[in-house]
Amino acid sequence: LLAGAAVAGPFEEGNAAFDSGDYAQAVKWYRLAADQGYAPAQSSLGFMYAYGLGVPKDEVQAAKWYRLAADQGDASAQSLLGLMYANGLGVPKDDVLAYMWFNLGAAGGNEVGGKNRDLLAAHMTRDQIAEAQRLSREWMPK
């Protein structure tokens, strides 16, 4: 329990810096918590890289940090990673993986993930959707 609080502290500091517009300071705090495996901080760090806030814009780094959080079951990061795959940002464009991550995000309560999954499905084959659903069922948090 103490370890969680120790990691959440830097994350909260990062949120405070972000809210005040000090993005470089937010990145510093997010990275401190992210490096300790704190999924919300990893997702936030991915966001900072995706939009070039406090760091140079780097979609490969954004996808990396989203993936670390998504692998732990962070629904927001799963949906954001789905967006990266849907658009080929920092990762190869892959509708099946995009659907899988959107689906997992939606299952975790991320409404945008569900909407994006449904929009994407309209452009996919039945086989692609079946494969993405199979991957979703077999996925396990790390």
XYZ file of C-alpha atoms in Angstrom:
142
model
C 0.000 0.000 0.000
C 2.842 2.365 0.828
C 4.459 1.789 -2.561
C 1.238 2.823 -4.316
C 1.052 6.032 -2.311
C 4.705 6.741 -3.040
C 4.012 6.461 -6.782
C 0.688 8.313 -6.683
C 2.369 11.352 -5.081
C 4.534 12.194 -8.108
C 1.528 11.517 -10.367
C -0.555 14.049 -8.428
C 2.345 16.520 -8.629
C 2.370 15.939 -12.380
C -1.361 16.620 -12.615
C -0.952 19.847 -10.629
C 1.875 20.995 -12.915
C -0.173 20.041 -15.995
C -3.190 21.985 -14.713
C -1.005 25.051 -14.150
C 0.383 24.774 -17.699
C 3.925 23.809 -16.633
C 4.210 20.884 -19.033
C 7.953 20.330 -18.614
C 7.437 19.946 -14.848
C 4.426 17.675 -15.454
C 6.562 15.416 -17.678
C 9.232 15.231 -14.960
C 6.698 14.081 -12.336
C 4.818 11.746 -14.690
C 8.092 10.092 -15.713
C 9.031 9.543 -12.065
C 5.781 7.633 -11.439
C 5.731 6.016 -14.908
C 9.207 4.570 -14.466
C 7.910 2.815 -11.345
C 5.143 1.176 -13.399
C 2.217 3.423 -12.409
C -0.241 2.994 -15.305
C -2.053 6.378 -15.034
C 1.332 8.146 -15.156
C 2.411 6.026 -18.132
C -0.777 6.956 -19.966
C -0.309 10.642 -19.109
C 3.296 10.534 -20.292
C 2.109 8.985 -23.553
C -0.329 11.874 -23.944
C 2.464 14.396 -23.405
C 4.524 12.775 -26.173
C 1.520 12.423 -28.480
C 0.846 16.168 -28.330
C 4.369 17.483 -27.758
C 3.597 18.977 -24.350
C 6.765 19.545 -22.325
C 8.661 17.178 -24.643
C 9.197 17.076 -28.412
C 6.231 15.424 -30.135
C 7.136 11.742 -30.584
C 4.413 9.303 -31.592
C 6.687 6.266 -31.142
C 7.304 7.284 -27.512
C 3.592 8.032 -27.075
C 2.652 4.549 -28.304
C 5.318 2.983 -26.059
C 3.967 4.641 -22.918
C 0.327 4.005 -23.857
C 1.221 0.345 -24.401
C 2.838 0.010 -20.966
C -0.312 1.383 -19.322
C -2.662 -0.528 -21.664
C -0.876 -3.783 -20.846
C -1.814 -3.208 -17.191
C -5.484 -2.736 -18.062
C -5.694 1.080 -18.094
C -8.893 1.617 -20.148
C -7.995 5.144 -21.237
C -4.548 4.043 -22.436
C -6.115 1.070 -24.240
C -8.431 3.379 -26.165
C -5.618 5.819 -26.920
C -3.418 2.960 -28.136
C -6.317 1.859 -30.346
C -6.299 5.338 -31.863
C -2.570 5.042 -32.569
C -3.121 1.718 -34.403
C -6.198 3.007 -36.249
C -4.206 5.943 -37.614
C -0.736 4.393 -37.893
C 0.767 6.868 -35.403
C 3.981 5.570 -33.847
C 2.955 2.005 -34.736
C 2.034 0.331 -38.024
C -1.601 0.953 -39.020
C -3.531 -2.162 -38.000
C -7.338 -2.199 -37.844
C -7.452 -5.557 -36.042
C -5.189 -4.351 -33.215
C -6.973 -0.985 -33.145
C -10.323 -2.770 -32.711
C -8.857 -5.035 -30.013
C -7.527 -2.091 -27.972
C -10.731 -0.050 -28.463
C -12.744 -3.106 -27.388
C -10.627 -3.630 -24.268
C -10.878 0.060 -23.409
C -14.659 -0.068 -23.827
C -14.854 -3.179 -21.628
C -12.901 -1.222 -19.000
C -15.441 1.603 -19.087
C -13.930 3.970 -21.675
C -16.921 5.170 -23.724
C -14.783 6.716 -26.469
C -13.145 3.319 -27.005
C -16.557 1.780 -27.647
C -17.571 4.515 -30.077
C -14.262 4.258 -31.956
C -14.524 0.456 -32.071
C -17.977 0.687 -33.620
C -16.865 3.299 -36.163
C -13.865 1.174 -37.122
C -15.953 -2.013 -37.395
C -17.999 -0.424 -40.184
C -14.844 -0.527 -42.360
C -13.644 -4.011 -41.402
C -14.386 -7.454 -42.793
C -16.249 -10.040 -40.738
C -13.000 -12.053 -40.460
C -11.051 -9.043 -39.198
C -13.686 -8.356 -36.539
C -13.718 -12.018 -35.477
C -9.916 -11.989 -35.159
C -9.989 -8.750 -33.125
C -12.663 -10.185 -30.824
C -10.614 -13.362 -30.363
C -7.543 -11.272 -29.446
C -9.671 -9.274 -26.986
C -10.912 -12.443 -25.286
C -7.401 -13.877 -25.003
C -5.779 -10.666 -23.761
C -4.478 -10.764 -20.188
C -3.076 -7.836 -18.172
C 0.663 -7.980 -17.534
